[in-house]
Structure formats: structure tokens, C-alpha cells
PDB file of C-alpha atoms in Angstrom:
ATOM      1  CA  MET A   1      -2.654  -2.578 -40.413  1.00 51.00           C
ATOM      2  CA  ALA A   2      -0.814  -3.641 -37.290  1.00 49.00           C
ATOM      3  CA  VAL A   3       0.971  -0.331 -37.315  1.00 49.00           C
ATOM      4  CA  ASN A   4      -2.350   1.528 -37.447  1.00 53.00           C
ATOM      5  CA  GLN A   5      -3.702  -0.431 -34.466  1.00 54.00           C
ATOM      6  CA  LEU A   6      -0.542   0.250 -32.490  1.00 52.00           C
ATOM      7  CA  SER A   7      -0.874   3.970 -33.205  1.00 57.00           C
ATOM      8  CA  ARG A   8      -4.432   3.851 -31.886  1.00 61.00           C
ATOM      9  CA  LEU A   9      -3.361   2.128 -28.622  1.00 55.00           C
ATOM     10  CA  GLN A  10      -0.502   4.594 -27.969  1.00 57.00           C
ATOM     11  CA  PRO A  11      -2.767   7.314 -26.476  1.00 57.00           C
ATOM     12  CA  LEU A  12      -4.387   4.773 -24.190  1.00 54.00           C
ATOM     13  CA  LEU A  13      -1.037   3.525 -22.943  1.00 51.00           C
ATOM     14  CA  PHE A  14       0.057   7.093 -22.383  1.00 52.00           C
ATOM     15  CA  ARG A  15      -3.009   7.904 -20.283  1.00 57.00           C
ATOM     16  CA  SER A  16      -2.603   4.716 -18.221  1.00 52.00           C
ATOM     17  CA  LEU A  17       0.916   5.811 -17.295  1.00 50.00           C
ATOM     18  CA  VAL A  18      -0.078   9.385 -16.425  1.00 48.00           C
ATOM     19  CA  ARG A  19      -3.193   8.586 -14.310  1.00 51.00           C
ATOM     20  CA  PRO A  20      -1.341   7.075 -11.271  1.00 48.00           C
ATOM     21  CA  LEU A  21       0.840  10.109 -11.042  1.00 45.00           C
ATOM     22  CA  ARG A  22      -2.215  12.300 -10.482  1.00 47.00           C
ATOM     23  CA  CYS A  23      -3.097  10.488  -7.267  1.00 45.00           C
ATOM     24  CA  ALA A  24      -0.543  12.363  -5.235  1.00 46.00           C
ATOM     25  CA  PRO A  25       0.342  15.593  -6.981  1.00 47.00           C
ATOM     26  CA  VAL A  26       3.120  17.729  -5.581  1.00 47.00           C
ATOM     27  CA  VAL A  27       2.781  21.486  -5.394  1.00 45.00           C
ATOM     28  CA  PRO A  28       4.830  22.813  -8.354  1.00 46.00           C
ATOM     29  CA  ALA A  29       6.063  25.831  -6.348  1.00 45.00           C
ATOM     30  CA  LYS A  30       8.108  23.533  -4.090  1.00 44.00           C
ATOM     31  CA  LEU A  31       9.773  21.818  -7.064  1.00 42.00           C
ATOM     32  CA  SER A  32      10.151  24.772  -9.396  1.00 43.00           C
ATOM     33  CA  GLY A  33      13.548  23.618 -10.504  1.00 46.00           C
ATOM     34  CA  ALA A  34      12.626  19.928 -11.052  1.00 44.00           C
ATOM     35  CA  PRO A  35      12.019  18.691 -14.581  1.00 45.00           C
ATOM     36  CA  THR A  36       8.670  17.280 -15.520  1.00 45.00           C
ATOM     37  CA  LEU A  37       8.307  13.602 -16.309  1.00 44.00           C
ATOM     38  CA  PHE A  38       5.788  14.333 -19.019  1.00 43.00           C
ATOM     39  CA  PRO A  39       5.898  17.768 -20.614  1.00 47.00           C
ATOM     40  CA  SER A  40       2.177  17.751 -21.296  1.00 48.00           C
ATOM     41  CA  SER A  41       1.213  16.808 -17.698  1.00 46.00           C
ATOM     42  CA  PRO A  42       1.078  19.249 -14.764  1.00 48.00           C
ATOM     43  CA  CYS A  43       2.211  16.492 -12.387  1.00 44.00           C
ATOM     44  CA  HIS A  44       5.705  16.309 -10.916  1.00 47.00           C
ATOM     45  CA  PRO A  45       7.372  13.292  -9.395  1.00 46.00           C
ATOM     46  CA  ALA A  46       7.184  13.025  -5.574  1.00 45.00           C
ATOM     47  CA  ALA A  47      10.362  14.241  -3.932  1.00 45.00           C
ATOM     48  CA  CYS A  48      12.179  11.890  -1.552  1.00 45.00           C
ATOM     49  CA  VAL A  49      12.888  13.716   1.675  1.00 46.00           C
ATOM     50  CA  ARG A  50      15.216  12.241   4.320  1.00 48.00           C
ATOM     51  CA  LEU A  51      14.463  13.329   7.864  1.00 50.00           C
ATOM     52  CA  TYR A  52      17.418  13.851  10.177  1.00 51.00           C
ATOM     53  CA  ALA A  53      17.161  13.960  13.967  1.00 49.00           C
ATOM     54  CA  THR A  54      17.892  17.403  15.404  1.00 56.00           C
ATOM     55  CA  LYS A  55      20.351  17.968  18.223  1.00 52.00           C
ATOM     56  CA  LYS A  56      17.465  18.769  20.551  1.00 51.00           C
ATOM     57  CA  ALA A  57      15.715  15.485  19.735  1.00 50.00           C
ATOM     58  CA  LYS A  58      18.967  13.580  20.239  1.00 49.00           C
ATOM     59  CA  ALA A  59      19.528  15.259  23.604  1.00 47.00           C
ATOM     60  CA  LYS A  60      15.963  14.461  24.685  1.00 47.00           C
ATOM     61  CA  ALA A  61      16.350  10.834  23.689  1.00 46.00           C
ATOM     62  CA  LYS A  62      19.643  10.656  25.578  1.00 46.00           C
ATOM     63  CA  GLY A  63      18.021  12.167  28.683  1.00 43.00           C
ATOM     64  CA  GLN A  64      15.246   9.611  28.601  1.00 43.00           C
ATOM     65  CA  ALA A  65      17.672   6.720  28.679  1.00 41.00           C
ATOM     66  CA  LYS A  66      17.345   4.898  32.003  1.00 46.00           C
ATOM     67  CA  VAL A  67      19.520   2.366  33.692  1.00 43.00           C
ATOM     68  CA  ASN A  68      17.733  -0.407  35.525  1.00 49.00           C
ATOM     69  CA  ILE A  69      19.048  -0.771  39.045  1.00 53.00           C
ATOM     70  CA  SER A  70      17.719  -2.699  41.992  1.00 56.00           C
ATOM     71  CA  ALA A  71      16.843  -1.065  45.310  1.00 57.00           C
ATOM     72  CA  ALA A  72      19.156  -3.491  47.104  1.00 56.00           C
ATOM     73  CA  LEU A  73      22.082  -2.311  45.003  1.00 60.00           C
ATOM     74  CA  VAL A  74      21.317   1.319  45.847  1.00 66.00           C
ATOM     75  CA  GLU A  75      21.116   0.489  49.561  1.00 64.00           C
ATOM     76  CA  ASP A  76      24.586  -1.075  49.322  1.00 63.00           C
ATOM     77  CA  ILE A  77      25.894   2.305  48.245  1.00 78.00           C
ATOM     78  CA  ILE A  78      23.773   4.716  50.340  1.00 81.00           C
ATOM     79  CA  SER A  79      20.531   4.704  52.335  1.00 83.00           C
ATOM     80  CA  LEU A  80      18.132   6.958  50.477  1.00 84.00           C
ATOM     81  CA  ASP A  81      15.581   6.713  53.307  1.00 86.00           C
ATOM     82  CA  GLU A  82      18.067   8.094  55.839  1.00 89.00           C
ATOM     83  CA  LEU A  83      19.089  10.771  53.347  1.00 89.00           C
ATOM     84  CA  LYS A  84      15.467  11.822  52.936  1.00 90.00           C
ATOM     85  CA  GLU A  85      15.029  11.963  56.722  1.00 92.00           C
ATOM     86  CA  ASP A  86      18.042  14.249  56.997  1.00 93.00           C
ATOM     87  CA  MET A  87      16.627  16.584  54.344  1.00 93.00           C
ATOM     88  CA  MET A  88      13.127  16.555  55.897  1.00 93.00           C
ATOM     89  CA  GLU A  89      14.706  17.478  59.207  1.00 94.00           C
ATOM     90  CA  VAL A  90      15.992  20.656  57.554  1.00 94.00           C
ATOM     91  CA  VAL A  91      12.430  21.512  56.453  1.00 94.00           C
ATOM     92  CA  ASN A  92      11.112  20.863  59.992  1.00 93.00           C
ATOM     93  CA  VAL A  93      13.733  23.185  61.433  1.00 93.00           C
ATOM     94  CA  LEU A  94      12.715  25.840  58.942  1.00 93.00           C
ATOM     95  CA  LYS A  95       9.057  25.519  59.945  1.00 91.00           C
ATOM     96  CA  ASP A  96      10.049  25.797  63.598  1.00 86.00           C
ATOM     97  CA  ASP A  97      12.101  28.947  62.872  1.00 86.00           C
ATOM     98  CA  PHE A  98       9.131  30.470  61.046  1.00 87.00           C
ATOM     99  CA  THR A  99       6.842  29.750  63.987  1.00 79.00           C
ATOM    100  CA  ARG A 100       9.183  30.918  66.728  1.00 74.00           C
ATOM    101  CA  ASN A 101      10.568  34.047  65.148  1.00 76.00           C
ATOM    102  CA  LEU A 102       8.149  35.304  62.565  1.00 79.00           C
ATOM    103  CA  SER A 103       4.832  35.681  64.372  1.00 70.00           C
ATOM    104  CA  ILE A 104       2.685  38.752  63.686  1.00 67.00           C
ATOM    105  CA  ARG A 105       1.517  38.655  67.332  1.00 62.00           C
ATOM    106  CA  THR A 106      -2.123  39.398  66.501  1.00 63.00           C
ATOM    107  CA  SER A 107      -3.738  36.271  68.002  1.00 65.00           C
ATOM    108  CA  PRO A 108      -3.432  34.151  71.160  1.00 64.00           C
ATOM    109  CA  GLY A 109      -1.971  31.346  69.012  1.00 73.00           C
ATOM    110  CA  ALA A 110       1.044  33.546  68.404  1.00 77.00           C
ATOM    111  CA  LEU A 111       2.347  32.533  71.868  1.00 83.00           C
ATOM    112  CA  ASP A 112       1.793  28.780  71.458  1.00 78.00           C
ATOM    113  CA  HIS A 113       5.443  28.155  70.671  1.00 79.00           C
ATOM    114  CA  ILE A 114       6.679  29.799  73.899  1.00 88.00           C
ATOM    115  CA  VAL A 115       8.250  27.115  76.101  1.00 91.00           C
ATOM    116  CA  VAL A 116       8.436  27.637  79.850  1.00 94.00           C
ATOM    117  CA  SER A 117      11.108  25.999  82.000  1.00 93.00           C
ATOM    118  CA  THR A 118       9.780  24.773  85.344  1.00 91.00           C
ATOM    119  CA  PRO A 119      11.161  22.512  88.102  1.00 90.00           C
ATOM    120  CA  ASP A 120       8.994  19.756  86.642  1.00 88.00           C
ATOM    121  CA  GLY A 121      10.336  20.226  83.081  1.00 92.00           C
ATOM    122  CA  LYS A 122       9.658  22.285  80.034  1.00 92.00           C
ATOM    123  CA  PHE A 123       6.076  22.958  78.954  1.00 93.00           C
ATOM    124  CA  PRO A 124       4.369  25.047  76.279  1.00 91.00           C
ATOM    125  CA  LEU A 125       2.915  28.215  77.679  1.00 92.00           C
ATOM    126  CA  ASN A 126      -0.642  27.328  76.635  1.00 90.00           C
ATOM    127  CA  GLN A 127      -0.457  24.186  78.802  1.00 91.00           C
ATOM    128  CA  LEU A 128       0.412  26.140  81.921  1.00 93.00           C
ATOM    129  CA  GLY A 129      -1.903  29.113  81.512  1.00 93.00           C
ATOM    130  CA  GLN A 130      -4.967  30.290  79.676  1.00 92.00           C
ATOM    131  CA  VAL A 131      -4.044  32.637  76.871  1.00 91.00           C
ATOM    132  CA  SER A 132      -6.664  35.108  75.577  1.00 89.00           C
ATOM    133  CA  MET A 133      -6.774  38.206  73.450  1.00 87.00           C
ATOM    134  CA  LYS A 134      -8.007  41.150  75.589  1.00 86.00           C
ATOM    135  CA  SER A 135      -7.706  43.578  72.680  1.00 84.00           C
ATOM    136  CA  PRO A 136      -5.661  43.808  69.423  1.00 77.00           C
ATOM    137  CA  GLN A 137      -2.886  45.412  71.510  1.00 84.00           C
ATOM    138  CA  LEU A 138      -3.058  43.245  74.642  1.00 89.00           C
ATOM    139  CA  ILE A 139      -2.728  39.486  75.305  1.00 91.00           C
ATOM    140  CA  MET A 140      -3.648  38.118  78.734  1.00 93.00           C
ATOM    141  CA  VAL A 141      -2.145  34.967  80.246  1.00 94.00           C
ATOM    142  CA  ASN A 142      -4.021  33.578  83.272  1.00 95.00           C
ATOM    143  CA  MET A 143      -1.623  31.429  85.335  1.00 95.00           C
ATOM    144  CA  SER A 144      -4.085  30.651  88.164  1.00 94.00           C
ATOM    145  CA  SER A 145      -3.962  26.931  87.364  1.00 91.00           C
ATOM    146  CA  TYR A 146      -0.163  26.914  87.751  1.00 91.00           C
ATOM    147  CA  PRO A 147       0.686  30.037  89.794  1.00 93.00           C
ATOM    148  CA  GLU A 148       4.183  28.865  90.750  1.00 94.00           C
ATOM    149  CA  ALA A 149       5.197  29.087  87.084  1.00 94.00           C
ATOM    150  CA  THR A 150       4.059  32.701  86.610  1.00 95.00           C
ATOM    151  CA  ALA A 151       7.534  34.207  86.948  1.00 95.00           C
ATOM    152  CA  ALA A 152       9.046  31.584  84.662  1.00 95.00           C
ATOM    153  CA  ALA A 153       6.324  32.204  82.053  1.00 95.00           C
ATOM    154  CA  ALA A 154       6.964  35.970  82.156  1.00 95.00           C
ATOM    155  CA  CYS A 155      10.693  35.328  81.737  1.00 94.00           C
ATOM    156  CA  ALA A 156      10.067  33.034  78.748  1.00 93.00           C
ATOM    157  CA  LEU A 157       7.907  35.711  77.116  1.00 92.00           C
ATOM    158  CA  ARG A 158      10.521  38.381  77.711  1.00 91.00           C
ATOM    159  CA  GLU A 159      13.388  36.242  76.385  1.00 88.00           C
ATOM    160  CA  SER A 160      11.534  35.223  73.222  1.00 81.00           C
ATOM    161  CA  SER A 161      12.471  36.784  69.910  1.00 69.00           C
ATOM    162  CA  MET A 162       9.081  38.506  69.644  1.00 75.00           C
ATOM    163  CA  ASN A 163      10.204  41.734  71.368  1.00 77.00           C
ATOM    164  CA  LEU A 164       7.613  41.433  74.166  1.00 85.00           C
ATOM    165  CA  ASN A 165       7.594  43.232  77.517  1.00 90.00           C
ATOM    166  CA  PRO A 166       5.175  41.307  79.781  1.00 93.00           C
ATOM    167  CA  GLU A 167       3.792  42.773  83.021  1.00 94.00           C
ATOM    168  CA  VAL A 168       2.936  40.489  85.964  1.00 95.00           C
ATOM    169  CA  ASP A 169      -0.123  41.246  88.069  1.00 93.00           C
ATOM    170  CA  GLY A 170      -0.561  38.400  90.560  1.00 94.00           C
ATOM    171  CA  THR A 171      -1.246  35.298  88.486  1.00 94.00           C
ATOM    172  CA  ILE A 172      -2.134  37.402  85.438  1.00 95.00           C
ATOM    173  CA  ILE A 173       0.483  38.233  82.849  1.00 96.00           C
ATOM    174  CA  LYS A 174      -0.322  41.169  80.625  1.00 94.00           C
ATOM    175  CA  VAL A 175       1.494  41.113  77.299  1.00 92.00           C
ATOM    176  CA  PRO A 176       1.298  44.406  75.366  1.00 90.00           C
ATOM    177  CA  VAL A 177       1.407  43.776  71.640  1.00 83.00           C
ATOM    178  CA  PRO A 178       3.344  46.422  69.667  1.00 77.00           C
ATOM    179  CA  LYS A 179       1.470  47.778  66.701  1.00 77.00           C
ATOM    180  CA  VAL A 180       2.359  45.827  63.579  1.00 75.00           C
ATOM    181  CA  THR A 181       3.614  48.306  61.001  1.00 79.00           C
ATOM    182  CA  ARG A 182       4.278  47.700  57.323  1.00 86.00           C
ATOM    183  CA  GLU A 183       7.988  48.095  57.945  1.00 84.00           C
ATOM    184  CA  HIS A 184       7.843  45.418  60.646  1.00 79.00           C
ATOM    185  CA  ARG A 185       6.087  43.032  58.260  1.00 84.00           C
ATOM    186  CA  GLU A 186       8.664  43.662  55.532  1.00 89.00           C
ATOM    187  CA  ASN A 187      11.513  43.036  57.979  1.00 85.00           C
ATOM    188  CA  LEU A 188       9.907  39.755  58.999  1.00 86.00           C
ATOM    189  CA  ALA A 189       9.616  38.784  55.311  1.00 90.00           C
ATOM    190  CA  LYS A 190      13.349  39.472  54.885  1.00 92.00           C
ATOM    191  CA  THR A 191      14.096  37.326  57.890  1.00 90.00           C
ATOM    192  CA  ALA A 192      11.981  34.542  56.395  1.00 92.00           C
ATOM    193  CA  LYS A 193      14.120  34.731  53.274  1.00 94.00           C
ATOM    194  CA  GLN A 194      17.260  34.431  55.377  1.00 94.00           C
ATOM    195  CA  PHE A 195      15.863  31.360  57.146  1.00 94.00           C
ATOM    196  CA  SER A 196      15.017  29.698  53.803  1.00 95.00           C
ATOM    197  CA  ASN A 197      18.507  30.412  52.419  1.00 96.00           C
ATOM    198  CA  LYS A 198      19.983  28.883  55.556  1.00 95.00           C
ATOM    199  CA  ALA A 199      17.803  25.808  55.021  1.00 95.00           C
ATOM    200  CA  LYS A 200      18.934  25.479  51.409  1.00 96.00           C
ATOM    201  CA  ASP A 201      22.585  25.672  52.514  1.00 95.00           C
ATOM    202  CA  SER A 202      21.887  22.844  54.992  1.00 95.00           C
ATOM    203  CA  VAL A 203      20.333  20.749  52.220  1.00 95.00           C
ATOM    204  CA  ARG A 204      23.351  21.351  49.998  1.00 94.00           C
ATOM    205  CA  ARG A 205      25.650  20.154  52.800  1.00 94.00           C
ATOM    206  CA  VAL A 206      23.577  17.002  53.160  1.00 93.00           C
ATOM    207  CA  ARG A 207      23.859  16.463  49.405  1.00 93.00           C
ATOM    208  CA  SER A 208      27.628  17.017  49.411  1.00 93.00           C
ATOM    209  CA  ASN A 209      28.068  14.470  52.187  1.00 91.00           C
ATOM    210  CA  ALA A 210      25.895  11.997  50.305  1.00 90.00           C
ATOM    211  CA  ILE A 211      27.814  12.425  47.054  1.00 89.00           C
ATOM    212  CA  ALA A 212      31.087  11.942  48.920  1.00 87.00           C
ATOM    213  CA  GLN A 213      29.741   8.688  50.344  1.00 85.00           C
ATOM    214  CA  VAL A 214      28.680   7.528  46.903  1.00 84.00           C
ATOM    215  CA  LYS A 215      32.118   8.274  45.435  1.00 81.00           C
ATOM    216  CA  LYS A 216      33.738   6.173  48.164  1.00 81.00           C
ATOM    217  CA  ALA A 217      31.663   3.215  46.948  1.00 72.00           C
ATOM    218  CA  LYS A 218      32.678   3.846  43.330  1.00 65.00           C
ATOM    219  CA  GLU A 219      35.081   0.940  43.246  1.00 67.00           C
ATOM    220  CA  GLY A 220      33.267  -2.249  42.296  1.00 67.00           C
ATOM    221  CA  GLN A 221      30.287  -0.332  40.863  1.00 72.00           C
ATOM    222  CA  SER A 222      29.613   0.553  37.273  1.00 75.00           C
ATOM    223  CA  GLU A 223      29.680   4.187  36.177  1.00 78.00           C
ATOM    224  CA  ASP A 224      26.028   3.920  35.156  1.00 80.00           C
ATOM    225  CA  THR A 225      25.069   2.751  38.657  1.00 80.00           C
ATOM    226  CA  ILE A 226      26.967   5.589  40.363  1.00 82.00           C
ATOM    227  CA  ARG A 227      25.525   8.101  37.933  1.00 85.00           C
ATOM    228  CA  LEU A 228      21.974   6.907  38.570  1.00 85.00           C
ATOM    229  CA  VAL A 229      22.406   7.064  42.363  1.00 86.00           C
ATOM    230  CA  GLU A 230      23.731  10.622  42.082  1.00 88.00           C
ATOM    231  CA  LYS A 231      20.781  11.496  39.889  1.00 89.00           C
ATOM    232  CA  GLN A 232      18.360  10.117  42.493  1.00 89.00           C
ATOM    233  CA  ILE A 233      20.092  12.177  45.224  1.00 90.00           C
ATOM    234  CA  GLN A 234      19.831  15.347  43.073  1.00 92.00           C
ATOM    235  CA  GLN A 235      16.114  14.649  42.483  1.00 92.00           C
ATOM    236  CA  MET A 236      15.604  14.481  46.254  1.00 92.00           C
ATOM    237  CA  VAL A 237      17.461  17.779  46.660  1.00 94.00           C
ATOM    238  CA  ASP A 238      15.310  19.394  43.983  1.00 95.00           C
ATOM    239  CA  ASN A 239      12.130  18.218  45.695  1.00 94.00           C
ATOM    240  CA  ILE A 240      13.204  19.467  49.127  1.00 95.00           C
ATOM    241  CA  THR A 241      14.330  22.815  47.660  1.00 95.00           C
ATOM    242  CA  ALA A 242      10.954  23.187  46.008  1.00 95.00           C
ATOM    243  CA  ASP A 243       9.292  22.486  49.356  1.00 95.00           C
ATOM    244  CA  ILE A 244      11.452  25.178  51.007  1.00 95.00           C
ATOM    245  CA  ASP A 245      10.448  27.676  48.331  1.00 95.00           C
ATOM    246  CA  LYS A 246       6.784  26.733  48.889  1.00 95.00           C
ATOM    247  CA  GLN A 247       7.110  27.275  52.654  1.00 93.00           C
ATOM    248  CA  LEU A 248       8.783  30.657  52.079  1.00 94.00           C
ATOM    249  CA  ALA A 249       6.090  31.798  49.647  1.00 95.00           C
ATOM    250  CA  ALA A 250       3.311  30.858  52.052  1.00 92.00           C
ATOM    251  CA  LYS A 251       5.017  32.575  55.003  1.00 91.00           C
ATOM    252  CA  THR A 252       5.788  35.713  53.007  1.00 92.00           C
ATOM    253  CA  LYS A 253       2.175  35.939  51.900  1.00 91.00           C
ATOM    254  CA  GLU A 254       1.048  35.561  55.507  1.00 86.00           C
ATOM    255  CA  LEU A 255       3.451  38.239  56.756  1.00 85.00           C
ATOM    256  CA  LEU A 256       2.631  40.810  54.099  1.00 87.00           C
ATOM    257  CA  SER A 257      -1.144  40.317  53.879  1.00 80.00           C
TER     258      SER A 257
END
């Protein structure tokens, strides 16, 4: 009798073992070669998959590693503020080159950068005379408020890099504006590119000098500290270079539009 009862309980025990396996079935196609735990059941055992970090993930994790370093320790090696000032000076020189040498000459403001040397010192042209646009091909400079500087102003206009040929009529300076051709605009854009490359070379020289200074302070400093300082210097160079590219793009658009 006990044997008969056990035979009746066997199907129940079998179903109790199979039911949990149906909670998370695995697609048979992915385990086509795996044996079934129960031949009568469509379920397969869950496969254990071990995930390995890829080389890309390892490199990313390595790049995100940071070394804590105090500002005082950095200043003992190099002054980042002074380094930034040196790099910003390069950008300021570039802006000045753009203004002085790459004007389209189609507005009175195109002569604002002209500096006139007088016995009392050097002054911007627009502080000595009244500049106005008579026509698209003619700029007038009225020097009646400072007539003794008329000749000096005409000389400054003539010696500028804008290819101007001013004519003096009393205290009035007439400045013919050559017609701006497409070829002229393209040449100015090429010159702008040359100025920007020159600026980038100057930034690279500033960086080289800074790295040399850091290497001199290598003794007594950990390699991680030196590496971090060099990384900060490179980040500054990248930011300044991006600014130079931005200035060039804006100037090129202005020249060619």
C-alpha cells in the first residue's frame, strides 16, 4: 500500500521540480547543443555567462583615473595663471593682426585701427579727425579739429597695409577705396589663415617652454604629479587652439560674405 501511495506522489514531486524552471525559460535556439534537464520539458537550464571588460572599456577607465593634486603644489612647479596670460596674449595679437591687415575697407570703422604719430604722441585716427563714408568708393577724413596732424594722418593712411592712396585737400583727406573683388577677399582669407598658423606656432612655443620648466622641477616630484601638470598645460593649449580656430572661422566668414 505504501508503494502505491508513493507512486501516486511521484507525478506531483516531478511537477514541483519542473515548475520553477519555467519562470525564466531560455530560448532553445541559443542553447541548441545543450542537453535538457528533463526530456519531457521544453525548458533548458539558464546559461552562466561571464562578462569580460573590453580593451576600449579598460582604456576609458584608465583615462578617467585622476590624481588629486593641490593648487599650491602646482604653483611650486609652474604658474598656470602666467602661462594662460602668455597664451591669451597670442590670441590678442592675432585679433590685432586681423583688424589691422584684413579690413574690407567698406565702412568708416575700417580706419579705426590707423594710428597717427604726432609731436604730442600717438593717437588713433578717429580721435584726431572725423571719419565718414562719402560713397562706397570714398572715405573722407575731416582734420579741422586737429589741422596740424593732417600730413601725419595722410602718411599713416598711406603706410598702412590697406593699400590706400589718400589725397589731401586742405584739412580734408580723401581716401579712395579700391573696389573689393572676390579675388581680393579670397587673398585676405588666405592671409587670415597664415596669421592663425603663426598664432598656433606661438602657442606651441609657449607650451614647449612650459614643459621644459616642468621637467626641470621633476626631481622631488612624483611622476603622477608631473604627468598631471603636463596634462593641464596641454588642456590649456587645446582651449587656446580652439579659440584661434574660432577666430579664424569668424574672420573668414566676414571676409568671404
